[in-house]
XYZ file of N, CA and C in Angstrom:
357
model
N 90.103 125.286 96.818
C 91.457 124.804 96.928
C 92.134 124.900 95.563
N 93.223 125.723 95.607
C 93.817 125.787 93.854
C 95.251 124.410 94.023
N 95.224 124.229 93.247
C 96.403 123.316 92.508
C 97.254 123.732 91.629
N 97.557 124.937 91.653
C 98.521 126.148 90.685
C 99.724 124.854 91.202
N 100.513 124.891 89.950
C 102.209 124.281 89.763
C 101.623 122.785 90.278
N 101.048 122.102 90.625
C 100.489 120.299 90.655
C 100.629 119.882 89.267
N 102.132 119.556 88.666
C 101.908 118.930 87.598
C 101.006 117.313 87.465
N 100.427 117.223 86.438
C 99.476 115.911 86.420
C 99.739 115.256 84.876
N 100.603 113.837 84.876
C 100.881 113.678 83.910
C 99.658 112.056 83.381
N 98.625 112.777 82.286
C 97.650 111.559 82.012
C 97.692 110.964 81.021
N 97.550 109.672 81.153
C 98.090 108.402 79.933
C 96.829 107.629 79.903
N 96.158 108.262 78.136
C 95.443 107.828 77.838
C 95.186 107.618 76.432
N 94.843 107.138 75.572
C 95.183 106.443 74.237
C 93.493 106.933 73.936
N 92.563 107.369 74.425
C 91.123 108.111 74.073
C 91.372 109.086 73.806
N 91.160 109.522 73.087
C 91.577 111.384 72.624
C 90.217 112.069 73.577
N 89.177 111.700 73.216
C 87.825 112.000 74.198
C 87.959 111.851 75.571
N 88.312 111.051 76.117
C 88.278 110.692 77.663
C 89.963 111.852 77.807
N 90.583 111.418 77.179
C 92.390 112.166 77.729
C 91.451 114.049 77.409
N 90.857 114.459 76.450
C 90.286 115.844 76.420
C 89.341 115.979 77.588
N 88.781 115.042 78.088
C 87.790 115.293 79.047
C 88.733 115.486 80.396
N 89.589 114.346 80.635
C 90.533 114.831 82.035
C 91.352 116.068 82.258
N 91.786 115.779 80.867
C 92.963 117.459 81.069
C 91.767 118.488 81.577
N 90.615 118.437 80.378
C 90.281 120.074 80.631
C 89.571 119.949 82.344
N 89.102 118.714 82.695
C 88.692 118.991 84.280
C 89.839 119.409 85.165
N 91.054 119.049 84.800
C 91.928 118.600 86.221
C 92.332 120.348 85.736
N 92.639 121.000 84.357
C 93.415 122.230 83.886
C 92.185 123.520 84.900
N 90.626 123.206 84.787
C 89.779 123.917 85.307
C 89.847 124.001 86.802
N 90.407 122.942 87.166
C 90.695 122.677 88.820
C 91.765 122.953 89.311
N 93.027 123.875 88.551
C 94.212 124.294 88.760
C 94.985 123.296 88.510
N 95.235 122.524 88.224
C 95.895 121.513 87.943
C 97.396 122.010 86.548
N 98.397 121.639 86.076
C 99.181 121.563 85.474
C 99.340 120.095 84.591
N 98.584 120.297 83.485
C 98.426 118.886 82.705
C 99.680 118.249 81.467
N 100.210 117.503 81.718
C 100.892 116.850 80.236
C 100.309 115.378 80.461
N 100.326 115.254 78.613
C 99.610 114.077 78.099
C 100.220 113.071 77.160
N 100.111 111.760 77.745
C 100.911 110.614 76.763
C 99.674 109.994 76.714
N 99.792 109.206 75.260
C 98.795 108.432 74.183
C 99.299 107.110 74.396
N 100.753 106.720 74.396
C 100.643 105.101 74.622
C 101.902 104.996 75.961
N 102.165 103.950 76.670
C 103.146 103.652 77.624
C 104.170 104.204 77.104
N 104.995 103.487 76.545
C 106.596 104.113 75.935
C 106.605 105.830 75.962
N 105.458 106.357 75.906
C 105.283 107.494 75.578
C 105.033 108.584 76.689
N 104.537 107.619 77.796
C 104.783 107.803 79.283
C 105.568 107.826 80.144
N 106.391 106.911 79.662
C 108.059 106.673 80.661
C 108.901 107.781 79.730
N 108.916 108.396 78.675
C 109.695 109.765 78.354
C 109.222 111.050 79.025
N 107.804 110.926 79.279
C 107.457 112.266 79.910
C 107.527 111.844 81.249
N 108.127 110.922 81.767
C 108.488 110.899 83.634
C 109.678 111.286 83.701
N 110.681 110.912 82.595
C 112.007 110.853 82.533
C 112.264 112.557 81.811
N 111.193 113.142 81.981
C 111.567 114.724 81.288
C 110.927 115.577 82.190
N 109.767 115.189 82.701
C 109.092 116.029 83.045
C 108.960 115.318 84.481
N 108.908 116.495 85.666
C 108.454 115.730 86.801
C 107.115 115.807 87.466
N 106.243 115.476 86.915
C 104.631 115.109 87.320
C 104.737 114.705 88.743
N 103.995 115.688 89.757
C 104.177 115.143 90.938
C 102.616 113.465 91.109
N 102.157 113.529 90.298
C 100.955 112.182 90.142
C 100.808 111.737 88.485
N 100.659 110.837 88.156
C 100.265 110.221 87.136
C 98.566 109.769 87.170
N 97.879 110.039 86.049
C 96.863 109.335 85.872
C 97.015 108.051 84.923
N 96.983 107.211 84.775
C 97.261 106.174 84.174
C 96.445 104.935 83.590
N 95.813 104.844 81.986
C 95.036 103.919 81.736
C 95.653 102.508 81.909
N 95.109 101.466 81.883
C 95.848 100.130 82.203
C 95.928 99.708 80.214
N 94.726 99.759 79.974
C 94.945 99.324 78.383
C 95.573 100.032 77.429
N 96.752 100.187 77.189
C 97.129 101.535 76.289
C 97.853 100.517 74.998
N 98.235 100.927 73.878
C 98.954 100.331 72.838
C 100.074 100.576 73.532
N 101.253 100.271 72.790
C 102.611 100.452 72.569
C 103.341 99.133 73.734
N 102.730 100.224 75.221
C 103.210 99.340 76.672
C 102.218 99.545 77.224
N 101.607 98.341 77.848
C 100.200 98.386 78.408
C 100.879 99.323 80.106
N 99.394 99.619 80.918
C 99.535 100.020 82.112
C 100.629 99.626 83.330
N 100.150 98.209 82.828
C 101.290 97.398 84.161
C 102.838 97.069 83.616
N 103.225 97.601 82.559
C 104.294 97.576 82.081
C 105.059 98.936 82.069
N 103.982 99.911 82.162
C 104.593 101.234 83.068
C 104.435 101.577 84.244
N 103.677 100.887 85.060
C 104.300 100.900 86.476
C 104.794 100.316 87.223
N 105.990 98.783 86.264
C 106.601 98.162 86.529
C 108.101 99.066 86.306
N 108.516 99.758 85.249
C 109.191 100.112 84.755
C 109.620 101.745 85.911
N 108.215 102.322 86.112
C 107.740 103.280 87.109
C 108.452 102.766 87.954
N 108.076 102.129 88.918
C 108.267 101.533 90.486
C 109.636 101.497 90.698
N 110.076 100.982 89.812
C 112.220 100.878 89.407
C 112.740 102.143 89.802
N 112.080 102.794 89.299
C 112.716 104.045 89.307
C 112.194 105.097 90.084
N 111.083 105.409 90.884
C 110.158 106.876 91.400
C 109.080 105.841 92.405
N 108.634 106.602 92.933
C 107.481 106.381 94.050
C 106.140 107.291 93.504
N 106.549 108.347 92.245
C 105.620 109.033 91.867
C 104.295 108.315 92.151
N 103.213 108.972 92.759
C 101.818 108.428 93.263
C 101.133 108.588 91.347
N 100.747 107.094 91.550
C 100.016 106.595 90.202
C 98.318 106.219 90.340
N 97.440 106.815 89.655
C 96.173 106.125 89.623
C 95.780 105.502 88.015
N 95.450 104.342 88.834
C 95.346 103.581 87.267
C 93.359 103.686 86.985
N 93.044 103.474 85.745
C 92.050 102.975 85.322
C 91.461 102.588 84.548
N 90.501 102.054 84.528
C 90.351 100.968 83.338
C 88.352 100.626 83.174
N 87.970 100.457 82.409
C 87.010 100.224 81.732
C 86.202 98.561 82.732
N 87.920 97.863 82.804
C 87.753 96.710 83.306
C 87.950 96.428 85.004
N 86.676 96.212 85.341
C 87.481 96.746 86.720
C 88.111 95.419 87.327
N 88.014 94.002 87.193
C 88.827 93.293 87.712
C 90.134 93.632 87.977
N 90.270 94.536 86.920
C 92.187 95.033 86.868
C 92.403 95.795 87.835
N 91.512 96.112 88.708
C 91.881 96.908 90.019
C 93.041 95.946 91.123
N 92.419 95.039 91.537
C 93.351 94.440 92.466
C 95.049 94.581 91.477
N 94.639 93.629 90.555
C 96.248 93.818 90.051
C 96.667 95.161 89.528
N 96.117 96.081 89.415
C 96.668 96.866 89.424
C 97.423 97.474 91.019
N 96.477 97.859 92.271
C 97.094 97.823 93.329
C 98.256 97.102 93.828
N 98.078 95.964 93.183
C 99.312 94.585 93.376
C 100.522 95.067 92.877
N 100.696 95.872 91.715
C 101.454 96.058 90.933
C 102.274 97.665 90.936
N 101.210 98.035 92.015
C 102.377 99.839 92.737
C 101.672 101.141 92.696
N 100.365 100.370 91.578
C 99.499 101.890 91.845
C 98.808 102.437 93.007
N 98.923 103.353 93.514
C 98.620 103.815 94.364
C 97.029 103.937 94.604
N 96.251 103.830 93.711
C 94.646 103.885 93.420
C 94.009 103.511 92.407
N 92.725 103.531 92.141
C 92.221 103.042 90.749
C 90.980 103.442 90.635
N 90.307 104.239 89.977
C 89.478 104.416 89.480
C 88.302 103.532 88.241
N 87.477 103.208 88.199
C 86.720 102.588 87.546
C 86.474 103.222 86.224
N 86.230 103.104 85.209
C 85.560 103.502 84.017
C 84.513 102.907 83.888
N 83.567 103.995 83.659
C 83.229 105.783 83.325
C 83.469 106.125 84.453
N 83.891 107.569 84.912
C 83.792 107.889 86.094
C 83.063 109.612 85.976
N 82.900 110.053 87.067
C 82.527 111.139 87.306
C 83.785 112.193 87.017
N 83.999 113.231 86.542
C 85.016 113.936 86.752
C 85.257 114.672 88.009
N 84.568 115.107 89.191
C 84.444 115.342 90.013
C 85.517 114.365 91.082
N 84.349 113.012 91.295
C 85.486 111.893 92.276
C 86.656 111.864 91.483
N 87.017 111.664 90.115
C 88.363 111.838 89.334
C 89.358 112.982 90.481
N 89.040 114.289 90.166
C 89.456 115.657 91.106
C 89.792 114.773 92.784
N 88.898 114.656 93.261
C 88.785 114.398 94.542
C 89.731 113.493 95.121
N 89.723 112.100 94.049
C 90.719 110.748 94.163
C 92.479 111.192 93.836
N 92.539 112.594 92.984
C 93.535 112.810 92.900
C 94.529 113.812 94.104
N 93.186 114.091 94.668
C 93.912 115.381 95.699
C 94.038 114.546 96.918
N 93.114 113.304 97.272
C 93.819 112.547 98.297
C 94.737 111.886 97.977
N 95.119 111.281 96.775
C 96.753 110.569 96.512
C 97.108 111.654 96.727
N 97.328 112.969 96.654
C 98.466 114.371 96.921
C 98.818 114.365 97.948
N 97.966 114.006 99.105
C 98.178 114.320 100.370
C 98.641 113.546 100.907
């Protein structure tokens, strides 16, 4: 299954983990842009139209739930959040993301979790 033109916009403040997603989702056809903190995320929604967001919950600047509060205002764009911490799952769901992934994850279910939010 290719994902040619699926822009995927991932917000992650790990330079290691954000290098590890791009190059899986870029190997899987995917179309990748990358923000390091929140604030830095709501310019590349407002420029770029990412049909999904990957989305860490802990980021500097504006944490997770402060960009998909800000998100939700404005787009329905399908968001997966994740986090290291997984209590933050419910509130994250609570809060508009569409899914959540656990940290560490497989890059594989990563791929997989993203092509069923597509659909």
């Amino acid at each position: 299954m290719t994902e040619k033109g699926k822009l995927v916009l991932v917000v992650e403040d790990n330079p290691g983990i954000m290098k590890l997603i791009s190059l899986k989702l870029r190997l899987e056809g995917f179309d990748v842009i990358t923000a390091r903190d929140g604030e830095a995320a709501i310019k590349m929604l407002e420029t770029a139209s990412p049909e999904i967001a990957l989305l860490d919950l802990l980021l500097p600047v504006m944490d997770g739930f402060g960009v998909l509060k800000k998100l939700r205002m404005a787009s329905r764009i399908p968001v997966i959040a994740f986090s290291a911490h997984n209590e933050l799952e419910r509130k994250a769901l609570e809060s508009g993301a569409d899914g959540f992934i656990p940290k560490p994850f497989d890059p594989d279910r990563m791929v997989k979790k993203v092509r069923e939010v597509l659909r």
